[in-house]
Amino acid sequence: MANAKQVSGKLEWRINVPDGTSNVLVPESDQLVNKAWLWLKGLLCGLVLKIWRFLYKAWNLGVAEPKKVIHGVKVGLSLLLVSFFYYMRPLYDGVGGNAMWAVMTVVVVFESTVGATLCKSINRATGTFLAGSLALGVQWIANKSGETFEPIIIGISVFLLASAATFSRFIPSVKTRFDYGAMIFILTFSLVTVSGYRVDKLLELAYQRLSTVAIGTSLCIFITMVFCPIWAGSGLHDLILCNLEKLADSLDGCVGECFKDDKTKLRNEEGPSKRMQGYKCVLNSKATEEVMANFARWEPAHGRFNFRHPWKQYLKIGASMRNCAYCIEALNSCINSEIQAPDYLKKHLSDVCMLLSTNSSEVLKELVIIMKTLTKSSKIELLIGEMNSAVQKLQDSLNSVPNSFIGPTVSTLQAPNEANRETIPKTAITSLLDVFPMASLVYLLIQIAARIEGIADAVDQLAGLAEFKLAMDENCKQKKPTNKSTSDNQDHETMKTSPRV
Amino acid sequence: MANAKQVSGKLEWRINVPDGTSNVLVPESDQLVNKAWLWLKGLLCGLVLKIWRFLYKAWNLGVAEPKKVIHGVKVGLSLLLVSFFYYMRPLYDGVGGNAMWAVMTVVVVFESTVGATLCKSINRATGTFLAGSLALGVQWIANKSGETFEPIIIGISVFLLASAATFSRFIPSVKTRFDYGAMIFILTFSLVTVSGYRVDKLLELAYQRLSTVAIGTSLCIFITMVFCPIWAGSGLHDLILCNLEKLADSLDGCVGECFKDDKTKLRNEEGPSKRMQGYKCVLNSKATEEVMANFARWEPAHGRFNFRHPWKQYLKIGASMRNCAYCIEALNSCINSEIQAPDYLKKHLSDVCMLLSTNSSEVLKELVIIMKTLTKSSKIELLIGEMNSAVQKLQDSLNSVPNSFIGPTVSTLQAPNEANRETIPKTAITSLLDVFPMASLVYLLIQIAARIEGIADAVDQLAGLAEFKLAMDENCKQKKPTNKSTSDNQDHETMKTSPRV
């Protein structure tokens, strides 16, 4: 029903809807204005919300990684300093209007890590110098060959050199180290040859260009190395350390999750599941590692790292860690699978599996200590030996499974401990289907142990290349009598050569 | 013995060594010259060899990927064209000495794919425009506030904006799309504010700068899109296609390798082993995929792809493929393990395993066809259904293993085929240790099947988002009667909901 009402001197049409509410009818022109207003309000609100979200994200990033804020401040500072070249007259007269190149150099060259800044600076300086000299030569030849040939010679040289240098940027060895240099080479060569100045003027230009680039790069290098330096090398080292810790946590978490019973289920569910996902970081950090290792090579000695620290070896450690993480990924899906292993089998294997995973993650944790302290560990071989003997124990207990479960008469003869003898159903293993999630878990655990040995080998190679010293840990020496260690080492050696699944 | 001989008027000391040879003794000064000569020769040879190797590598790269050579030629051509601005006087008068900026724009902006070039061009133009306008405003305010405040206002504004813009480059949403724009923003803002010109001159400068940037970018965009364009989108599409094929090959290769007998061992060993390693490409292509998807978003409609083709979905397909590749990696190490499964077990499971792997790789190959033709396939659900029923068969045959092998009386009752009845030792399965490499292989195969379904889902989502049409394949329609297809679909549905390991 539509009623007309006279409210406060204004005619209003109202529709009463059967559910008790009523809608006011407004004239069409008002509606248009209203709509426009609503649209505008929505747009503004949306924009404000978007900006707000962006700022919120930025704020969170800044709080989480203050290094990034510091980098921003450093760039601002460098630009402020370089702009003095314009305001202080004596300096201005020295480098002339080309001071612009100093500003440009700072903006383009200043990167977040010292290694990247050095790489770009050296590339820029070398590229500018090489291209400048070559361009002067070409310009001189072009000048001598008369007005008709000049543009042809210059055109052909620009075309050929630019094509060749651009193509060279695809060659892997150039790409990783001199990509930026090749670009600057093309830029400088084109600018100098094409600019059409006479050679005497060009020499002056080249001198100015080189000196401003030198001012810009040295300012960048100074500021990046003096104020809160961020080293690519240290970053790479920390990344590898952190990933090793995450691998150990994931392994512990996964195996613990698989064999946990109702007692342990009372613990907080959120914590372990997040810890278990750590291996994903290892899987995804390949690109970051490569970039960092590439820049770390340019860095001078810093902190505990020498100039020629074997950064490439870190890539090998990273690769072996990813190798291990693939298996943990498969293990993780094993645990999430819907059919679970029968309880008696779980109980039988629980202790040995937990032992193996504990030993494996102890090896990883010892590797973390080696990397953290940059010292050789006297315990690592012992721990690897223990891990390998845990593998052997696991294989032994697999060997005893069907004997103890399938035929109870045999089991009472062979099973050594009391626990196995009781409460075993006669036809416990009805099919392989019951066994095989457990079997693949065991198989993956053994694979993981083998791959952790691969990580240990890679770390050992690093220790050799970087000449780590032996840790002077007295506690550790007391714990490890020489006889036992020798036998353990032998054990480890035999494990290595014995055929393993 | 040392003898003195007079050969051709020159005194020569010679030592006769007991083994019959003799060494000529030369004076020390000659030795030094000789050494220096040898050293120089070695150095030169080494250098020549190094250059030769570099050129050889470059040649091979050029032959393998002629697109990269074409890109080089395109850059050379663009620079040649832009250098006309210097030689043709009327044009030169138009844009003045700032034509340098056009050269610089071409060198910096021209990237190997259309998407990357567009991304950089738009970033450069937008960054220059925004920063230029802002700088004009700041300069105007600074001019009005008198000589003492001018440098302070300019200094503070440069510091604050440069810091903020540099920090913003770390924010993921800015980093993936506007990283270059932010850099150009800082560059232009610093150059314009710091240059110290009066505002009227600045307007002219800004106009010239913008017009040269426009000339440079439009030239780049024209050349990159007209001459042999290299599209990031097509590249991403081809990469995903190629990786899908490699996954199928690896899976076939791995399972084939595991169950091959002496007959098939006669085949060439090199071929399959290289094919088997294809999954490694899948594991390593994450970074490339991300870069390509990022640039593909900037590209206009090209080939069979529309402007807003769902490139992000390709990343999801890539992720699900890597997910599958992790399992193939574990499977591969399974095959290389030293203890092999006992022959009777291998024989028992060989057929079903081969069936599952064939069905799985057929699904992958059908996905390749879907991606290649950009059409929905009518067969894919059928194939997934077949794959899932192969999983069921494998589980069934696992169920029948202990019954048929452990107790021969039971086996003759239950095993349906003749082959199982004969030549079975009574205590065939002595321990789980014998079974578990095979069990984990089976487990991984089933996992792989589940993950291939994940890939199929991702491709299906892509088909929905990009509105693929149904393939009008008559052969396929004839092969698939409607009744069977419905039952197969149902089968497929039940498989999906039924608990699977």
mmCIF file of N, CA and C in Angstrom, chain B residues 343-445:
data_model
loop_
_atom_site.group_PDB
_atom_site.id
_atom_site.type_symbol
_atom_site.label_atom_id
_atom_site.label_comp_id
_atom_site.label_asym_id
_atom_site.label_seq_id
_atom_site.Cartn_x
_atom_site.Cartn_y
_atom_site.Cartn_z
ATOM 1 N N ASP B 343 61.674 -60.511 -5.816
ATOM 2 C CA ASP B 343 61.127 -60.628 -7.171
ATOM 3 C C ASP B 343 59.642 -61.001 -7.216
ATOM 4 N N TYR B 344 59.248 -61.912 -6.296
ATOM 5 C CA TYR B 344 57.849 -62.369 -6.345
ATOM 6 C C TYR B 344 56.892 -61.214 -6.073
ATOM 7 N N LEU B 345 57.349 -60.308 -5.174
ATOM 8 C CA LEU B 345 56.505 -59.170 -4.830
ATOM 9 C C LEU B 345 56.442 -58.198 -6.012
ATOM 10 N N LYS B 346 57.610 -58.021 -6.628
ATOM 11 C CA LYS B 346 57.691 -57.156 -7.797
ATOM 12 C C LYS B 346 56.733 -57.641 -8.873
ATOM 13 N N LYS B 347 56.790 -58.976 -9.108
ATOM 14 C CA LYS B 347 55.963 -59.558 -10.155
ATOM 15 C C LYS B 347 54.482 -59.352 -9.841
ATOM 16 N N HIS B 348 54.158 -59.582 -8.561
ATOM 17 C CA HIS B 348 52.766 -59.481 -8.146
ATOM 18 C C HIS B 348 52.226 -58.066 -8.372
ATOM 19 N N LEU B 349 53.070 -57.056 -8.073
ATOM 20 C CA LEU B 349 52.581 -55.675 -8.118
ATOM 21 C C LEU B 349 52.898 -54.973 -9.437
ATOM 22 N N SER B 350 53.787 -55.581 -10.209
ATOM 23 C CA SER B 350 54.270 -54.926 -11.429
ATOM 24 C C SER B 350 53.123 -54.403 -12.307
ATOM 25 N N ASP B 351 52.170 -55.295 -12.628
ATOM 26 C CA ASP B 351 51.120 -54.912 -13.568
ATOM 27 C C ASP B 351 50.272 -53.757 -13.057
ATOM 28 N N VAL B 352 49.849 -53.852 -11.786
ATOM 29 C CA VAL B 352 48.984 -52.780 -11.265
ATOM 30 C C VAL B 352 49.734 -51.467 -11.130
ATOM 31 N N CYS B 353 51.002 -51.569 -10.721
ATOM 32 C CA CYS B 353 51.797 -50.340 -10.607
ATOM 33 C C CYS B 353 51.980 -49.690 -11.972
ATOM 34 N N MET B 354 52.320 -50.514 -12.959
ATOM 35 C CA MET B 354 52.504 -49.985 -14.310
ATOM 36 C C MET B 354 51.195 -49.376 -14.818
ATOM 37 N N LEU B 355 50.075 -50.056 -14.493
ATOM 38 C CA LEU B 355 48.776 -49.549 -14.918
ATOM 39 C C LEU B 355 48.521 -48.169 -14.315
ATOM 40 N N LEU B 356 48.801 -48.061 -13.000
ATOM 41 C CA LEU B 356 48.559 -46.781 -12.330
ATOM 42 C C LEU B 356 49.449 -45.691 -12.915
ATOM 43 N N SER B 357 50.729 -46.036 -13.138
ATOM 44 C CA SER B 357 51.624 -44.984 -13.639
ATOM 45 C C SER B 357 51.241 -44.604 -15.063
ATOM 46 N N THR B 358 50.822 -45.580 -15.865
ATOM 47 C CA THR B 358 50.392 -45.256 -17.229
ATOM 48 C C THR B 358 49.153 -44.367 -17.192
ATOM 49 N N ASN B 359 48.192 -44.735 -16.340
ATOM 50 C CA ASN B 359 46.978 -43.929 -16.238
ATOM 51 C C ASN B 359 47.291 -42.521 -15.754
ATOM 52 N N SER B 360 48.203 -42.432 -14.769
ATOM 53 C CA SER B 360 48.557 -41.119 -14.231
ATOM 54 C C SER B 360 49.196 -40.264 -15.307
ATOM 55 N N SER B 361 50.141 -40.867 -16.049
ATOM 56 C CA SER B 361 50.814 -40.029 -17.042
ATOM 57 C C SER B 361 49.872 -39.728 -18.199
ATOM 58 N N GLU B 362 48.855 -40.586 -18.397
ATOM 59 C CA GLU B 362 47.862 -40.247 -19.426
ATOM 60 C C GLU B 362 47.050 -39.021 -19.021
ATOM 61 N N VAL B 363 46.740 -38.928 -17.739
ATOM 62 C CA VAL B 363 46.046 -37.724 -17.263
ATOM 63 C C VAL B 363 46.906 -36.506 -17.537
ATOM 64 N N LEU B 364 48.201 -36.612 -17.206
ATOM 65 C CA LEU B 364 49.109 -35.481 -17.440
ATOM 66 C C LEU B 364 49.145 -35.115 -18.925
ATOM 67 N N LYS B 365 49.174 -36.153 -19.778
ATOM 68 C CA LYS B 365 49.267 -35.874 -21.216
ATOM 69 C C LYS B 365 47.981 -35.233 -21.734
ATOM 70 N N GLU B 366 46.852 -35.633 -21.139
ATOM 71 C CA GLU B 366 45.594 -35.002 -21.524
ATOM 72 C C GLU B 366 45.597 -33.530 -21.083
ATOM 73 N N LEU B 367 46.186 -33.271 -19.906
ATOM 74 C CA LEU B 367 46.293 -31.881 -19.448
ATOM 75 C C LEU B 367 47.160 -31.073 -20.406
ATOM 76 N N VAL B 368 48.224 -31.709 -20.923
ATOM 77 C CA VAL B 368 49.067 -31.046 -21.923
ATOM 78 C C VAL B 368 48.221 -30.655 -23.125
ATOM 79 N N ILE B 369 47.356 -31.587 -23.564
ATOM 80 C CA ILE B 369 46.512 -31.302 -24.730
ATOM 81 C C ILE B 369 45.548 -30.156 -24.427
ATOM 82 N N ILE B 370 44.967 -30.179 -23.211
ATOM 83 C CA ILE B 370 44.053 -29.093 -22.823
ATOM 84 C C ILE B 370 44.772 -27.754 -22.909
ATOM 85 N N MET B 371 45.978 -27.717 -22.359
ATOM 86 C CA MET B 371 46.725 -26.457 -22.341
ATOM 87 C C MET B 371 47.153 -26.060 -23.748
ATOM 88 N N LYS B 372 47.519 -27.055 -24.547
ATOM 89 C CA LYS B 372 48.012 -26.763 -25.895
ATOM 90 C C LYS B 372 46.899 -26.192 -26.762
ATOM 91 N N THR B 373 45.696 -26.798 -26.647
ATOM 92 C CA THR B 373 44.609 -26.375 -27.527
ATOM 93 C C THR B 373 43.731 -25.304 -26.894
ATOM 94 N N LEU B 374 43.953 -25.026 -25.615
ATOM 95 C CA LEU B 374 43.101 -24.086 -24.875
ATOM 96 C C LEU B 374 41.622 -24.453 -24.996
ATOM 97 N N THR B 375 41.334 -25.746 -24.931
ATOM 98 C CA THR B 375 39.942 -26.197 -24.954
ATOM 99 C C THR B 375 39.708 -27.138 -23.783
ATOM 100 N N LYS B 376 38.460 -27.181 -23.341
ATOM 101 C CA LYS B 376 38.113 -28.145 -22.299
ATOM 102 C C LYS B 376 38.104 -29.534 -22.909
ATOM 103 N N SER B 377 38.551 -30.514 -22.157
ATOM 104 C CA SER B 377 38.576 -31.863 -22.695
ATOM 105 C C SER B 377 37.385 -32.650 -22.161
ATOM 106 N N SER B 378 36.788 -33.461 -23.037
ATOM 107 C CA SER B 378 35.680 -34.299 -22.577
ATOM 108 C C SER B 378 36.215 -35.599 -21.975
ATOM 109 N N LYS B 379 37.506 -35.872 -22.225
ATOM 110 C CA LYS B 379 38.063 -37.140 -21.771
ATOM 111 C C LYS B 379 38.643 -37.081 -20.370
ATOM 112 N N ILE B 380 38.942 -35.873 -19.890
ATOM 113 C CA ILE B 380 39.781 -35.767 -18.695
ATOM 114 C C ILE B 380 39.158 -36.443 -17.471
ATOM 115 N N GLU B 381 37.806 -36.276 -17.321
ATOM 116 C CA GLU B 381 37.180 -36.886 -16.147
ATOM 117 C C GLU B 381 37.229 -38.394 -16.227
ATOM 118 N N LEU B 382 37.043 -38.891 -17.447
ATOM 119 C CA LEU B 382 37.141 -40.327 -17.688
ATOM 120 C C LEU B 382 38.519 -40.840 -17.288
ATOM 121 N N LEU B 383 39.538 -40.108 -17.712
ATOM 122 C CA LEU B 383 40.911 -40.530 -17.428
ATOM 123 C C LEU B 383 41.212 -40.487 -15.932
ATOM 124 N N ILE B 384 40.705 -39.419 -15.261
ATOM 125 C CA ILE B 384 40.910 -39.340 -13.809
ATOM 126 C C ILE B 384 40.203 -40.495 -13.124
ATOM 127 N N GLY B 385 39.002 -40.822 -13.631
ATOM 128 C CA GLY B 385 38.274 -41.963 -13.087
ATOM 129 C C GLY B 385 39.076 -43.241 -13.236
ATOM 130 N N GLU B 386 39.678 -43.421 -14.427
ATOM 131 C CA GLU B 386 40.496 -44.611 -14.654
ATOM 132 C C GLU B 386 41.693 -44.646 -13.714
ATOM 133 N N MET B 387 42.297 -43.464 -13.515
ATOM 134 C CA MET B 387 43.454 -43.389 -12.622
ATOM 135 C C MET B 387 43.048 -43.801 -11.211
ATOM 136 N N ASN B 388 41.875 -43.300 -10.777
ATOM 137 C CA ASN B 388 41.439 -43.624 -9.422
ATOM 138 C C ASN B 388 41.051 -45.089 -9.283
ATOM 139 N N SER B 389 40.508 -45.672 -10.366
ATOM 140 C CA SER B 389 40.183 -47.095 -10.239
ATOM 141 C C SER B 389 41.468 -47.920 -10.256
ATOM 142 N N ALA B 390 42.523 -47.399 -10.914
ATOM 143 C CA ALA B 390 43.815 -48.091 -10.846
ATOM 144 C C ALA B 390 44.377 -48.037 -9.432
ATOM 145 N N VAL B 391 44.143 -46.909 -8.754
ATOM 146 C CA VAL B 391 44.557 -46.800 -7.350
ATOM 147 C C VAL B 391 43.851 -47.871 -6.537
ATOM 148 N N GLN B 392 42.538 -48.015 -6.797
ATOM 149 C CA GLN B 392 41.750 -49.006 -6.061
ATOM 150 C C GLN B 392 42.276 -50.409 -6.320
ATOM 151 N N LYS B 393 42.581 -50.691 -7.605
ATOM 152 C CA LYS B 393 43.106 -52.021 -7.957
ATOM 153 C C LYS B 393 44.412 -52.298 -7.231
ATOM 154 N N LEU B 394 45.252 -51.260 -7.167
ATOM 155 C CA LEU B 394 46.545 -51.409 -6.501
ATOM 156 C C LEU B 394 46.341 -51.728 -5.030
ATOM 157 N N GLN B 395 45.381 -51.014 -4.422
ATOM 158 C CA GLN B 395 45.099 -51.274 -3.013
ATOM 159 C C GLN B 395 44.564 -52.693 -2.825
ATOM 160 N N ASP B 396 43.699 -53.119 -3.771
ATOM 161 C CA ASP B 396 43.155 -54.479 -3.687
ATOM 162 C C ASP B 396 44.268 -55.511 -3.768
ATOM 163 N N SER B 397 45.204 -55.272 -4.699
ATOM 164 C CA SER B 397 46.224 -56.296 -4.879
ATOM 165 C C SER B 397 47.199 -56.280 -3.709
ATOM 166 N N LEU B 398 47.331 -55.134 -3.031
ATOM 167 C CA LEU B 398 48.111 -55.107 -1.793
ATOM 168 C C LEU B 398 47.421 -55.956 -0.742
ATOM 169 N N ASN B 399 46.096 -55.820 -0.709
ATOM 170 C CA ASN B 399 45.289 -56.585 0.233
ATOM 171 C C ASN B 399 45.498 -58.073 0.077
ATOM 172 N N SER B 400 45.703 -58.495 -1.168
ATOM 173 C CA SER B 400 45.787 -59.934 -1.427
ATOM 174 C C SER B 400 47.204 -60.467 -1.269
ATOM 175 N N VAL B 401 48.194 -59.576 -1.037
ATOM 176 C CA VAL B 401 49.575 -60.062 -0.997
ATOM 177 C C VAL B 401 49.854 -61.083 0.097
ATOM 178 N N PRO B 402 49.637 -60.769 1.374
ATOM 179 C CA PRO B 402 50.049 -61.740 2.390
ATOM 180 C C PRO B 402 49.244 -63.023 2.280
ATOM 181 N N ASN B 403 47.988 -62.911 1.920
ATOM 182 C CA ASN B 403 47.155 -64.095 1.785
ATOM 183 C C ASN B 403 47.712 -65.037 0.738
ATOM 184 N N SER B 404 48.169 -64.490 -0.365
ATOM 185 C CA SER B 404 48.611 -65.352 -1.440
ATOM 186 C C SER B 404 50.040 -65.833 -1.246
ATOM 187 N N PHE B 405 50.833 -65.095 -0.444
ATOM 188 C CA PHE B 405 52.231 -65.486 -0.335
ATOM 189 C C PHE B 405 52.604 -66.146 0.988
ATOM 190 N N ILE B 406 51.994 -65.686 2.065
ATOM 191 C CA ILE B 406 52.458 -66.197 3.361
ATOM 192 C C ILE B 406 51.985 -67.627 3.602
ATOM 193 N N GLY B 407 50.690 -67.792 3.486
ATOM 194 C CA GLY B 407 50.192 -69.172 3.622
ATOM 195 C C GLY B 407 49.761 -69.695 2.268
ATOM 196 N N PRO B 408 50.411 -70.698 1.680
ATOM 197 C CA PRO B 408 50.085 -71.158 0.330
ATOM 198 C C PRO B 408 48.675 -71.752 0.249
ATOM 199 N N THR B 409 48.194 -72.353 1.336
ATOM 200 C CA THR B 409 46.844 -72.921 1.292
ATOM 201 C C THR B 409 45.795 -71.844 1.074
ATOM 202 N N VAL B 410 45.978 -70.738 1.767
ATOM 203 C CA VAL B 410 45.032 -69.650 1.612
ATOM 204 C C VAL B 410 45.142 -69.051 0.211
ATOM 205 N N SER B 411 46.389 -68.966 -0.244
ATOM 206 C CA SER B 411 46.602 -68.305 -1.537
ATOM 207 C C SER B 411 45.908 -69.043 -2.668
ATOM 208 N N THR B 412 45.965 -70.364 -2.638
ATOM 209 C CA THR B 412 45.339 -71.103 -3.729
ATOM 210 C C THR B 412 43.833 -70.918 -3.705
ATOM 211 N N LEU B 413 43.303 -70.681 -2.522
ATOM 212 C CA LEU B 413 41.865 -70.425 -2.440
ATOM 213 C C LEU B 413 41.508 -69.047 -2.972
ATOM 214 N N GLN B 414 42.350 -68.081 -2.614
ATOM 215 C CA GLN B 414 41.943 -66.707 -2.937
ATOM 216 C C GLN B 414 42.534 -66.135 -4.210
ATOM 217 N N ALA B 415 43.790 -66.493 -4.499
ATOM 218 C CA ALA B 415 44.417 -65.874 -5.681
ATOM 219 C C ALA B 415 43.693 -66.325 -6.944
ATOM 220 N N PRO B 416 43.206 -65.404 -7.727
ATOM 221 C CA PRO B 416 42.375 -65.791 -8.863
ATOM 222 C C PRO B 416 43.178 -66.252 -10.078
ATOM 223 N N ASN B 417 44.395 -65.761 -10.248
ATOM 224 C CA ASN B 417 45.092 -66.103 -11.497
ATOM 225 C C ASN B 417 46.141 -67.204 -11.286
ATOM 226 N N GLU B 418 46.397 -67.898 -12.363
ATOM 227 C CA GLU B 418 47.292 -69.064 -12.315
ATOM 228 C C GLU B 418 48.713 -68.705 -11.882
ATOM 229 N N ALA B 419 49.173 -67.572 -12.354
ATOM 230 C CA ALA B 419 50.576 -67.184 -12.147
ATOM 231 C C ALA B 419 50.965 -67.179 -10.672
ATOM 232 N N ASN B 420 50.035 -66.767 -9.824
ATOM 233 C CA ASN B 420 50.356 -66.654 -8.405
ATOM 234 C C ASN B 420 50.502 -67.997 -7.715
ATOM 235 N N ARG B 421 49.837 -69.010 -8.282
ATOM 236 C CA ARG B 421 49.769 -70.273 -7.558
ATOM 237 C C ARG B 421 51.103 -71.020 -7.549
ATOM 238 N N GLU B 422 51.794 -70.895 -8.651
ATOM 239 C CA GLU B 422 53.038 -71.667 -8.773
ATOM 240 C C GLU B 422 54.231 -70.929 -8.166
ATOM 241 N N THR B 423 55.316 -71.656 -8.015
ATOM 242 C CA THR B 423 56.648 -71.148 -7.629
ATOM 243 C C THR B 423 56.631 -70.149 -6.476
ATOM 244 N N ILE B 424 55.746 -70.330 -5.503
ATOM 245 C CA ILE B 424 55.773 -69.415 -4.361
ATOM 246 C C ILE B 424 56.419 -70.129 -3.171
ATOM 247 N N PRO B 425 57.505 -69.545 -2.664
ATOM 248 C CA PRO B 425 58.112 -70.193 -1.493
ATOM 249 C C PRO B 425 57.184 -70.052 -0.284
ATOM 250 N N LYS B 426 57.258 -70.997 0.633
ATOM 251 C CA LYS B 426 56.295 -71.030 1.736
ATOM 252 C C LYS B 426 56.414 -69.815 2.641
ATOM 253 N N THR B 427 57.625 -69.491 3.022
ATOM 254 C CA THR B 427 57.786 -68.336 3.902
ATOM 255 C C THR B 427 58.377 -67.169 3.104
ATOM 256 N N ALA B 428 57.638 -66.797 2.076
ATOM 257 C CA ALA B 428 58.138 -65.781 1.152
ATOM 258 C C ALA B 428 58.430 -64.474 1.877
ATOM 259 N N ILE B 429 57.455 -63.990 2.657
ATOM 260 C CA ILE B 429 57.698 -62.743 3.372
ATOM 261 C C ILE B 429 58.297 -63.077 4.721
ATOM 262 N N THR B 430 59.597 -62.864 4.818
ATOM 263 C CA THR B 430 60.236 -63.174 6.082
ATOM 264 C C THR B 430 60.177 -61.996 7.028
ATOM 265 N N SER B 431 60.169 -60.794 6.505
ATOM 266 C CA SER B 431 60.121 -59.625 7.388
ATOM 267 C C SER B 431 59.570 -58.437 6.634
ATOM 268 N N LEU B 432 59.209 -57.413 7.392
ATOM 269 C CA LEU B 432 58.723 -56.187 6.780
ATOM 270 C C LEU B 432 59.815 -55.509 5.975
ATOM 271 N N LEU B 433 61.082 -55.772 6.352
ATOM 272 C CA LEU B 433 62.212 -55.145 5.683
ATOM 273 C C LEU B 433 62.219 -55.455 4.195
ATOM 274 N N ASP B 434 61.770 -56.673 3.851
ATOM 275 C CA ASP B 434 61.692 -57.041 2.439
ATOM 276 C C ASP B 434 60.629 -56.228 1.715
ATOM 277 N N VAL B 435 59.595 -55.930 2.437
ATOM 278 C CA VAL B 435 58.403 -55.372 1.806
ATOM 279 C C VAL B 435 58.495 -53.866 1.644
ATOM 280 N N PHE B 436 59.231 -53.222 2.580
ATOM 281 C CA PHE B 436 58.943 -51.806 2.690
ATOM 282 C C PHE B 436 59.478 -50.892 1.597
ATOM 283 N N PRO B 437 60.560 -51.254 0.831
ATOM 284 C CA PRO B 437 60.853 -50.367 -0.311
ATOM 285 C C PRO B 437 59.705 -50.378 -1.314
ATOM 286 N N MET B 438 59.137 -51.590 -1.501
ATOM 287 C CA MET B 438 58.015 -51.725 -2.429
ATOM 288 C C MET B 438 56.796 -50.968 -1.903
ATOM 289 N N ALA B 439 56.589 -51.104 -0.573
ATOM 290 C CA ALA B 439 55.433 -50.445 0.021
ATOM 291 C C ALA B 439 55.532 -48.939 -0.148
ATOM 292 N N SER B 440 56.736 -48.404 0.043
ATOM 293 C CA SER B 440 56.828 -46.954 -0.081
ATOM 294 C C SER B 440 56.695 -46.536 -1.540
ATOM 295 N N LEU B 441 57.173 -47.378 -2.444
ATOM 296 C CA LEU B 441 56.975 -47.075 -3.857
ATOM 297 C C LEU B 441 55.484 -46.987 -4.178
ATOM 298 N N VAL B 442 54.754 -47.970 -3.683
ATOM 299 C CA VAL B 442 53.311 -47.997 -3.926
ATOM 300 C C VAL B 442 52.645 -46.781 -3.292
ATOM 301 N N TYR B 443 53.062 -46.498 -2.059
ATOM 302 C CA TYR B 443 52.485 -45.362 -1.360
ATOM 303 C C TYR B 443 52.712 -44.075 -2.139
ATOM 304 N N LEU B 444 53.969 -43.913 -2.634
ATOM 305 C CA LEU B 444 54.298 -42.688 -3.376
ATOM 306 C C LEU B 444 53.521 -42.608 -4.677
ATOM 307 N N LEU B 445 53.337 -43.769 -5.333
ATOM 308 C CA LEU B 445 52.549 -43.773 -6.573
ATOM 309 C C LEU B 445 51.130 -43.279 -6.315
#
